[in-house]
Short mmCIF file of N, CA, C and O in Angstrom, two decimals:
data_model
loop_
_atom_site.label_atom_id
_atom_site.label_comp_id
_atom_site.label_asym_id
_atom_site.label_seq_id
_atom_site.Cartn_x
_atom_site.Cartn_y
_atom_site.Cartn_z
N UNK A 26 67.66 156.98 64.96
CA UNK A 26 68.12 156.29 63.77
C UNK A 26 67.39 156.85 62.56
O UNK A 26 66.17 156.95 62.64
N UNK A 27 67.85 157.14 61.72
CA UNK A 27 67.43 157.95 60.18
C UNK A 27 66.97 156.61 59.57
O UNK A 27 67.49 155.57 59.98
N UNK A 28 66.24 156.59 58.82
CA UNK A 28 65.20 155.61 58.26
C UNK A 28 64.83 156.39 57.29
O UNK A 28 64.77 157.62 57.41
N UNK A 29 64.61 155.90 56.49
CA UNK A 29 64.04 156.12 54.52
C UNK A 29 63.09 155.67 54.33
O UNK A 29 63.35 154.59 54.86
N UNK A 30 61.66 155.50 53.84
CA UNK A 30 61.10 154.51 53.63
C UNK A 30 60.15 154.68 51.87
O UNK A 30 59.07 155.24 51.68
N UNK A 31 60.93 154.08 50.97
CA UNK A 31 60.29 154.81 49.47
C UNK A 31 58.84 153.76 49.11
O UNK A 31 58.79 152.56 49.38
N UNK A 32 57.98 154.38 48.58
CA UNK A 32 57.10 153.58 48.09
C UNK A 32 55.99 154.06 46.92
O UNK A 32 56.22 155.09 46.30
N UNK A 33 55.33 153.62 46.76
CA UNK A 33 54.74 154.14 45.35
C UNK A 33 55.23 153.64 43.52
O UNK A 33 54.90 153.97 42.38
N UNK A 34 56.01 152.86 44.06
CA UNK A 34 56.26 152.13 42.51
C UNK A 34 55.26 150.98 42.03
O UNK A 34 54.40 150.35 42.63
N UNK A 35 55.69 150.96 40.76
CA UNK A 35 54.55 149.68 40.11
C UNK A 35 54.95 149.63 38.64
O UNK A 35 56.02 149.89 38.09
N UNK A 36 53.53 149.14 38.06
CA UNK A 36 53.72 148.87 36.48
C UNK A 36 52.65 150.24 35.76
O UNK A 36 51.46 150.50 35.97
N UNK A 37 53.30 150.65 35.20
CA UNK A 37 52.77 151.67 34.16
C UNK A 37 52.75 151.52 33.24
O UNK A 37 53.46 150.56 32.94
N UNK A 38 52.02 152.22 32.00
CA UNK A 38 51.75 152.11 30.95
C UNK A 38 52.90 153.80 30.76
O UNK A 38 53.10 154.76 31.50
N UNK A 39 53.51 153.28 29.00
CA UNK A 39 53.90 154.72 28.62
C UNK A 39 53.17 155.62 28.22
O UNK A 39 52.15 155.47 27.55
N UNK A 40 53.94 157.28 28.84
CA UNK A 40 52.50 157.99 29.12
C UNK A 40 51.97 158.20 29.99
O UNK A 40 51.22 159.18 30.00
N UNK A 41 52.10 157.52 30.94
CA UNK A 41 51.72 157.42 32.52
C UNK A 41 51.91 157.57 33.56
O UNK A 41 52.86 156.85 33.84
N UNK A 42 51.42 158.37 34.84
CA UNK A 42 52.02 159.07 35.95
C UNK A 42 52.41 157.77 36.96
O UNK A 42 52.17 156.58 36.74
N UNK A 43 52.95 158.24 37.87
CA UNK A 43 53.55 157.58 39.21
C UNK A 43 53.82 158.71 40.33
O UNK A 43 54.45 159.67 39.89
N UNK A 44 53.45 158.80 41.81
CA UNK A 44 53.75 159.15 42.85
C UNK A 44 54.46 158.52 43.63
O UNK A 44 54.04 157.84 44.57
N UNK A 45 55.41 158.66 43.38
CA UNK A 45 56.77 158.13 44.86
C UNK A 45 56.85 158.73 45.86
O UNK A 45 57.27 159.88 45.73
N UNK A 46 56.50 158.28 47.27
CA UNK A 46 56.24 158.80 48.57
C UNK A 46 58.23 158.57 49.38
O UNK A 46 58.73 157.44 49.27
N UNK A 47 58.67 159.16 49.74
CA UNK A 47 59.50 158.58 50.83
C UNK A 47 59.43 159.61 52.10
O UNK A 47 59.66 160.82 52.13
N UNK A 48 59.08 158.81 53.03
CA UNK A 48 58.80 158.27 54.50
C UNK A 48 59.89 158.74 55.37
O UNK A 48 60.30 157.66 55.80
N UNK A 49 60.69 159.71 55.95
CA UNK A 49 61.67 159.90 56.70
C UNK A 49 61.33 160.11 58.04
O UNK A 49 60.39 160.86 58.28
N UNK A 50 62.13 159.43 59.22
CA UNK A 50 62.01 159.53 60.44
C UNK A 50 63.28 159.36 60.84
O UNK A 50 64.21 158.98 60.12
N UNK A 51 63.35 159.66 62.07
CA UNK A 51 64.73 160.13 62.77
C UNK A 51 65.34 161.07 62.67
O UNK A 51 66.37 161.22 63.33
N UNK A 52 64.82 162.10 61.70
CA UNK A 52 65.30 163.40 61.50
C UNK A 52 63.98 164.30 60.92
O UNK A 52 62.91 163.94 60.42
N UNK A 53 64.60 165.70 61.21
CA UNK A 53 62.81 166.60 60.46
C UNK A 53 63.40 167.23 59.16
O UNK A 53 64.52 166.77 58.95
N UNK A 54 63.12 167.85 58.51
CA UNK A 54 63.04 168.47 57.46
C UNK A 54 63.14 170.52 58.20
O UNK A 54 62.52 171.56 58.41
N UNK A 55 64.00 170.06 58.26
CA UNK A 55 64.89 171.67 58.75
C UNK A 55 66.43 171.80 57.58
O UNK A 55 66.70 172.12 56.42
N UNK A 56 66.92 171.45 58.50
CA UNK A 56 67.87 172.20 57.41
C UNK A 56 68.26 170.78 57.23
O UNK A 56 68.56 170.02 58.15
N UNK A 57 68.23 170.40 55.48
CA UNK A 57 68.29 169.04 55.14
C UNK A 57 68.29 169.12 53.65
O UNK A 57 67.86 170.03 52.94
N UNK A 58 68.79 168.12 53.36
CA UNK A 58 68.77 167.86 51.30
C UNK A 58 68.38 166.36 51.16
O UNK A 58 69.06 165.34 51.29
N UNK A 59 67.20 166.53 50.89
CA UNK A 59 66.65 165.41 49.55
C UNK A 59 66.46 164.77 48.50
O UNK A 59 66.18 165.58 47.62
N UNK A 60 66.47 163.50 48.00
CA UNK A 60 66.49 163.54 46.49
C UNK A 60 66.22 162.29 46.20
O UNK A 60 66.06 161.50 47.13
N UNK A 61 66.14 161.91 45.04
CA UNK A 61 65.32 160.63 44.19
C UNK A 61 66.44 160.27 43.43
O UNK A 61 67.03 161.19 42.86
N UNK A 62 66.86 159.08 43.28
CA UNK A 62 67.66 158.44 42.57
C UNK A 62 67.04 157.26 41.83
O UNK A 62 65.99 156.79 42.26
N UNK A 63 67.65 156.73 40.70
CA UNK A 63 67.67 155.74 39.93
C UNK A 63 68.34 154.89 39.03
O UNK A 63 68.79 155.45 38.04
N UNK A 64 68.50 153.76 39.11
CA UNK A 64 69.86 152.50 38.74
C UNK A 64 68.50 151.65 37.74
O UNK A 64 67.40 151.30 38.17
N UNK A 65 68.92 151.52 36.64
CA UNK A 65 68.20 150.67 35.71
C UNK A 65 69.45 149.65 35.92
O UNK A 65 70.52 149.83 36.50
N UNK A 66 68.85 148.29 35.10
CA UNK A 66 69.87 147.53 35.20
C UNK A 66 70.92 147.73 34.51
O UNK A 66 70.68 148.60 33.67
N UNK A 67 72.47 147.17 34.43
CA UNK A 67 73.32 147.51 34.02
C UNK A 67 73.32 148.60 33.55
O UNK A 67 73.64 148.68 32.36
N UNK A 68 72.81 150.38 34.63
CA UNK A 68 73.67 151.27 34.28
C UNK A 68 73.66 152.03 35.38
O UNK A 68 72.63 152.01 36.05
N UNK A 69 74.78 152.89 35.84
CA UNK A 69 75.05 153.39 36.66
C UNK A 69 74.13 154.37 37.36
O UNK A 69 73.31 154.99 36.69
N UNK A 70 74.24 154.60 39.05
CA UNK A 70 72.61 155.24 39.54
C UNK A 70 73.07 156.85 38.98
O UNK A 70 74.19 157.34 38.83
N UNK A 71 71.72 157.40 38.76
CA UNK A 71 71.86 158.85 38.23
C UNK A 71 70.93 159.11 39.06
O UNK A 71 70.08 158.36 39.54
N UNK A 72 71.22 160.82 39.30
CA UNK A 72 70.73 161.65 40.49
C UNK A 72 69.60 162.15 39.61
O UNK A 72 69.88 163.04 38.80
N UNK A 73 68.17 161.62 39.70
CA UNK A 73 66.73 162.45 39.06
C UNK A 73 66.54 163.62 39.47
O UNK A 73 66.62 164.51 38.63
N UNK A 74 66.18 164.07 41.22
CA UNK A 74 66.12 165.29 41.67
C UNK A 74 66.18 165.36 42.77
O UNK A 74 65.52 164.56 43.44
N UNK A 75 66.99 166.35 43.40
CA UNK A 75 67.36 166.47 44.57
C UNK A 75 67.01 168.25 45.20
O UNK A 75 67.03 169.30 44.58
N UNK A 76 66.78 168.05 46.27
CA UNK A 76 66.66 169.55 46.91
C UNK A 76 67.34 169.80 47.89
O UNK A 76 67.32 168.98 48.81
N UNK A 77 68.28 171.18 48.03
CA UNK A 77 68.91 171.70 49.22
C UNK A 77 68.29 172.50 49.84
O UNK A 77 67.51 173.22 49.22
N UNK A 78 68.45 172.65 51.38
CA UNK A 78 67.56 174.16 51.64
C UNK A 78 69.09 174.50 51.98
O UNK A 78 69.37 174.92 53.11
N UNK A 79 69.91 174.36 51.17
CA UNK A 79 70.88 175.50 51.44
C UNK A 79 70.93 176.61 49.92
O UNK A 79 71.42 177.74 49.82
N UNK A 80 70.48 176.07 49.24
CA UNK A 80 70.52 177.65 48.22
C UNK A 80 68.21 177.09 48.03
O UNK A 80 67.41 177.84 47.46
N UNK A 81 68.01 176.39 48.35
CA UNK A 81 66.35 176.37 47.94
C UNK A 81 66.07 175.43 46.53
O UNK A 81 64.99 175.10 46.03
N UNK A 82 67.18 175.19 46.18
CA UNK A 82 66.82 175.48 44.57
C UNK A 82 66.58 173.78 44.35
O UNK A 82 67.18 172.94 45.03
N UNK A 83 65.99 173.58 43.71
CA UNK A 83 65.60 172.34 43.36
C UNK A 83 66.61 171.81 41.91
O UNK A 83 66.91 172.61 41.03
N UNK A 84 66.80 171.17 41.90
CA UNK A 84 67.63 170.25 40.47
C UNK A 84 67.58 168.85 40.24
O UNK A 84 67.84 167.91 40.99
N UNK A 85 67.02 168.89 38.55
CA UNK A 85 66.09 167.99 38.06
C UNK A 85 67.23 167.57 36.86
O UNK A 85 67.69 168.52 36.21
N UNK A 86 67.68 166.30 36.55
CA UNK A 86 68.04 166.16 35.46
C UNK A 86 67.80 166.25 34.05
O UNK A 86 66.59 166.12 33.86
N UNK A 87 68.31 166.39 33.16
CA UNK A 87 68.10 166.76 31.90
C UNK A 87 66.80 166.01 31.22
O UNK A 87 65.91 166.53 30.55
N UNK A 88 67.00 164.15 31.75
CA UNK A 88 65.90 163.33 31.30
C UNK A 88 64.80 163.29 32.16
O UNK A 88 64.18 162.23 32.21
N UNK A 89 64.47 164.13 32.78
CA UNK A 89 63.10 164.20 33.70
C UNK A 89 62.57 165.58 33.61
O UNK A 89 61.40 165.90 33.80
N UNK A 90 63.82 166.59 33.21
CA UNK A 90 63.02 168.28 33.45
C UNK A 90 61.80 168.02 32.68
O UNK A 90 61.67 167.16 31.81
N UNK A 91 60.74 169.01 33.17
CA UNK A 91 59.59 169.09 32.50
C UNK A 91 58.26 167.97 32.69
O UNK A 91 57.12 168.01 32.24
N UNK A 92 59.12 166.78 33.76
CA UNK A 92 58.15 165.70 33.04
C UNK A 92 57.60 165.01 35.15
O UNK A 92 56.64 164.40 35.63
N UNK A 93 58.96 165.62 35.73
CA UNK A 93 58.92 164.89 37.07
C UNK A 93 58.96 166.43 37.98
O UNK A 93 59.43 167.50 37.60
N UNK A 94 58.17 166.04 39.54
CA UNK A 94 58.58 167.20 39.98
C UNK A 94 58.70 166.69 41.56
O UNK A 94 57.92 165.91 42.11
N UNK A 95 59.81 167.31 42.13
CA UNK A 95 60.14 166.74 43.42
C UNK A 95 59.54 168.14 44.58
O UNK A 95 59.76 169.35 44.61
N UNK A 96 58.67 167.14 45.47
CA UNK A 96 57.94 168.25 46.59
C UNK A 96 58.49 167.62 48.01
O UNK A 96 59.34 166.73 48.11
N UNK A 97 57.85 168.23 49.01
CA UNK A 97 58.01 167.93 50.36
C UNK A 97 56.98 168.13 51.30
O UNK A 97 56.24 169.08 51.05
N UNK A 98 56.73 167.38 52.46
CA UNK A 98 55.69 168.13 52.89
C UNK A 98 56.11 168.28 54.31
O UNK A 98 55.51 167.31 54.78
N UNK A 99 56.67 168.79 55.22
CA UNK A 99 57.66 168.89 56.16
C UNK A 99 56.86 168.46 57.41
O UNK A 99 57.29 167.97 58.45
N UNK A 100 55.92 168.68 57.13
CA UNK A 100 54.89 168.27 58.59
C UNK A 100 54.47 166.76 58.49
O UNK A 100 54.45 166.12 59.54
N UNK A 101 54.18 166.23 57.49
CA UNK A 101 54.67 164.70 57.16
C UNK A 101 56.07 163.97 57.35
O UNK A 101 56.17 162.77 57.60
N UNK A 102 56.93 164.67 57.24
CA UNK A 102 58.26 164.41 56.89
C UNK A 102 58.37 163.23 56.13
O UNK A 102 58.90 162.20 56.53
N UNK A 103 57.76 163.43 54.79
CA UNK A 103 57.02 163.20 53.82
C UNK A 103 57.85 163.65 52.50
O UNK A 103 57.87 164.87 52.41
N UNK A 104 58.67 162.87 51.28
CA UNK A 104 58.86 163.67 50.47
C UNK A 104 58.34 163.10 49.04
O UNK A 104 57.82 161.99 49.09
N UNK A 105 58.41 163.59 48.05
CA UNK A 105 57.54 162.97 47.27
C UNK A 105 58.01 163.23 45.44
O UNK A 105 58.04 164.24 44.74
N UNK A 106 58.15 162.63 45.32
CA UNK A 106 58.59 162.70 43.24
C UNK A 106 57.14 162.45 42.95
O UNK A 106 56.49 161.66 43.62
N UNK A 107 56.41 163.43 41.47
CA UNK A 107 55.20 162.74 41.11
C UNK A 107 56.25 162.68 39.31
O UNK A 107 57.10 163.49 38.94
N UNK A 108 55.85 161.67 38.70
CA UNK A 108 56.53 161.10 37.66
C UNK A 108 55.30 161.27 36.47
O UNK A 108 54.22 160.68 36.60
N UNK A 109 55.57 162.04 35.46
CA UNK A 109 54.21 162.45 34.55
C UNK A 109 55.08 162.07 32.73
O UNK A 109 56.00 162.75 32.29
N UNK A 110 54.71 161.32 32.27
CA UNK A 110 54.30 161.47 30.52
C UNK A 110 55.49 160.37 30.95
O UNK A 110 56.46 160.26 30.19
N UNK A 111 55.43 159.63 32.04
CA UNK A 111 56.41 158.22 32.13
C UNK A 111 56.90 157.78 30.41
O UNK A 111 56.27 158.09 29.41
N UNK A 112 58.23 156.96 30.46
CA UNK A 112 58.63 156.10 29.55
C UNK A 112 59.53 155.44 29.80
O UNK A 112 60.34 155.69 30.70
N UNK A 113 59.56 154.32 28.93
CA UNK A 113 60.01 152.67 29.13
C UNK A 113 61.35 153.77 29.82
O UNK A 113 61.21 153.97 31.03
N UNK A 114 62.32 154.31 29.30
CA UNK A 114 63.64 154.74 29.78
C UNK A 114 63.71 154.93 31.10
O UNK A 114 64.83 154.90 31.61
N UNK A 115 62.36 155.21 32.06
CA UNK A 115 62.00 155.55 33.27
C UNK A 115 61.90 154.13 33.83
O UNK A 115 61.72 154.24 35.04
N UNK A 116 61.94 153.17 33.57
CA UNK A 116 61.97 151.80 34.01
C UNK A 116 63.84 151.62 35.01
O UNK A 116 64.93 151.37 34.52
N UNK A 117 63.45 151.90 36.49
CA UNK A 117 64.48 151.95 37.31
C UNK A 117 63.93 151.31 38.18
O UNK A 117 62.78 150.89 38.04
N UNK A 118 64.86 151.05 39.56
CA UNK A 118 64.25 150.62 41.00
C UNK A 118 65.03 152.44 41.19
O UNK A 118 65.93 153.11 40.68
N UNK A 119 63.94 152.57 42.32
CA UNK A 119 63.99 154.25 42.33
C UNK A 119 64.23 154.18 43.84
O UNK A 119 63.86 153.27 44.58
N UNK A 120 65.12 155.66 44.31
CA UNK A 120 65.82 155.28 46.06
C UNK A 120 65.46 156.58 46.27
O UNK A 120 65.09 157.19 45.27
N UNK A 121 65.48 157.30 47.55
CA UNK A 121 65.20 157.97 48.21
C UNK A 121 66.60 158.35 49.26
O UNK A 121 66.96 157.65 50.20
N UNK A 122 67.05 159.24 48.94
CA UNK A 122 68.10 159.54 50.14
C UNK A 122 68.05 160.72 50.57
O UNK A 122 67.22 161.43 49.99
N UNK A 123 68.76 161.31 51.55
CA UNK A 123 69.03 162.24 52.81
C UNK A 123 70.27 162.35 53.16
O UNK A 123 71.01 161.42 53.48
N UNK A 124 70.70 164.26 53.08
CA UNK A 124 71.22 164.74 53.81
C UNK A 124 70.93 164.83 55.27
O UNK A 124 69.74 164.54 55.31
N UNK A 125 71.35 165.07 56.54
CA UNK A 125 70.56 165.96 57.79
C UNK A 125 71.06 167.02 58.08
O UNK A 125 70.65 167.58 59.10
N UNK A 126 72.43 167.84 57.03
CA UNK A 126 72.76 168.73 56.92
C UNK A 126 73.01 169.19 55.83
O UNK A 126 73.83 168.48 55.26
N UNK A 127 72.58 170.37 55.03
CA UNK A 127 72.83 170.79 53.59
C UNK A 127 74.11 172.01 53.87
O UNK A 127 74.13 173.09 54.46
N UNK A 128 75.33 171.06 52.96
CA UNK A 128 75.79 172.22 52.78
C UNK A 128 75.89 172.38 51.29
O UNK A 128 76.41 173.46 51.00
N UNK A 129 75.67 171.88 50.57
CA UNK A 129 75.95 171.82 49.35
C UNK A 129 74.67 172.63 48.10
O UNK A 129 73.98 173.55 48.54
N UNK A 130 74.56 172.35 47.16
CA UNK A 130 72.98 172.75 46.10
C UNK A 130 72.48 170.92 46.04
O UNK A 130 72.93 169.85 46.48
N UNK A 131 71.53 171.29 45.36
CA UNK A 131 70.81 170.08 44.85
C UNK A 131 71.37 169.32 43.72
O UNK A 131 71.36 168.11 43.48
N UNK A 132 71.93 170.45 43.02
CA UNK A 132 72.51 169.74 42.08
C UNK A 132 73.90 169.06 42.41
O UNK A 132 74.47 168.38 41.55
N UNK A 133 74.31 169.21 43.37
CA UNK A 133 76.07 168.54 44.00
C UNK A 133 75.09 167.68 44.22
O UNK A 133 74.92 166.90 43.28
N UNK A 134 74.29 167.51 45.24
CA UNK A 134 73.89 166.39 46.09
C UNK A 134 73.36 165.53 44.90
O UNK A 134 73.64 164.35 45.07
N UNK A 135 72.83 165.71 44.03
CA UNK A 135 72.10 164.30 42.58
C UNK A 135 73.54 163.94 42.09
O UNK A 135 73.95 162.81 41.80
N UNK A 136 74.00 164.74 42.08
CA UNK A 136 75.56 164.45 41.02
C UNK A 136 76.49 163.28 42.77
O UNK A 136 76.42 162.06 42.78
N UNK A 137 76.91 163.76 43.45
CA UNK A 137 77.97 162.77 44.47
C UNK A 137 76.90 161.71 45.32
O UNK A 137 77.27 160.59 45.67
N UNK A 138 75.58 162.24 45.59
CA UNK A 138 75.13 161.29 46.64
C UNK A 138 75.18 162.18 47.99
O UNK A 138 75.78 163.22 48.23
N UNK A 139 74.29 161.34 48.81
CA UNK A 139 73.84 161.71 49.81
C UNK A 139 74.41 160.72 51.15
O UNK A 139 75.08 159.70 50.98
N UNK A 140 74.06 161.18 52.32
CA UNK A 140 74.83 160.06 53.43
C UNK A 140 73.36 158.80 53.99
O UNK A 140 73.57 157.83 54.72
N UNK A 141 72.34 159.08 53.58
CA UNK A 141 71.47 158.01 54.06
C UNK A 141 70.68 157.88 53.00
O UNK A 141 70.39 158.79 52.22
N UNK A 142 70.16 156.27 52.93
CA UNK A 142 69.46 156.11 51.37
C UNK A 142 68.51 154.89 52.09
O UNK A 142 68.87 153.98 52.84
N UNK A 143 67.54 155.13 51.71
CA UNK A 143 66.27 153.99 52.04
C UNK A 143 66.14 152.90 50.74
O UNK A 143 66.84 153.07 49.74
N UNK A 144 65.39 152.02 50.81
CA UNK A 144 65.22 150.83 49.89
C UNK A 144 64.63 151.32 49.11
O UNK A 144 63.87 152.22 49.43
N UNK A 145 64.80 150.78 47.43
CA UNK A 145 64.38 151.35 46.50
C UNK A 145 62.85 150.55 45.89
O UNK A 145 62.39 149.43 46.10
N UNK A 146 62.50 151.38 45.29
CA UNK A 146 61.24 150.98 44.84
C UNK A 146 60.85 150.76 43.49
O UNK A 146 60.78 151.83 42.88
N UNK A 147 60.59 149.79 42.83
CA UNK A 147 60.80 149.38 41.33
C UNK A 147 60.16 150.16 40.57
O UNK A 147 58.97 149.98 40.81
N UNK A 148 60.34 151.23 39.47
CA UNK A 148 58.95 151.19 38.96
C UNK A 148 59.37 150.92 37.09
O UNK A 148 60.31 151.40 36.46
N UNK A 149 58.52 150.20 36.73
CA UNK A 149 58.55 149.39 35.44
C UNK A 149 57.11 150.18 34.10
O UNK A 149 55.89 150.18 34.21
N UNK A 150 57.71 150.57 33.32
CA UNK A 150 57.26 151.66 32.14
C UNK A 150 56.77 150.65 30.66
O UNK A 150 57.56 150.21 29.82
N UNK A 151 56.02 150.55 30.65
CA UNK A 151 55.50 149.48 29.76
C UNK A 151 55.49 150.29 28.33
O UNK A 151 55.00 151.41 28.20
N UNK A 152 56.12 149.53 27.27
CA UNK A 152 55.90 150.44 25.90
C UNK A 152 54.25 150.17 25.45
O UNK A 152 53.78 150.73 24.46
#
């Protein structure tokens, strides 16, 4: 059974980092696509960053390039967003989902979604 497990949210100050851990079991980190999502209230979820290992390439949205960076650690099966120069706009419950097959880029997979998604994790950006 594929299991998600996101964690690492909280209250921040703006300006301020965050590490989001998500936890995957039931599958390894072989050939697979990852990614971080986020739904503020009343607005639709947008794809933050996602990774394929079918082209490698990592893809970061416009409102995070520069500021968020999505890693992995495959022997953990372990993946991880670290969230840097945070702001209130970053105030989402944040999700964690999985491919267990990539056929697509990273950037399809942030833009349509993924087939498994773990519980999201709040994190709240204080002005």
């Amino acid at each position: 059974e594929v299991q998600l497990q996101a964690s690492g949210g909280g209250l921040v100050q703006a300006g301020g980092s965050l590490r989001l851990s998500c936890a995957a079991s039931g599958f390894t980190f072989d050939d697979y696509a990852i990614g971080w999502f986020r739904q503020a209230p009343g607005k639709e979820r947008e794809g933050v960053s996602c990774i394929s290992s079918s082209d490698g390439r990592t893809y970061y949205a416009d409102s995070v390039k520069g500021r968020f960076a999505i890693s992995s650690d495959n022997a953990k099966n372990t993946a991880y967003l670290q969230m840097n120069s945070l702001k209130p706009e970053d105030t989402a419950v944040y999700y964690c989902a999985a491919n267990l097959v990539a056929y697509y880029s990273g950037r399809y997979y942030c833009r349509y979604g993924m087939d498994y998604w773990g519980k999201g994790t709040l994190v709240t950006v204080s002005s």
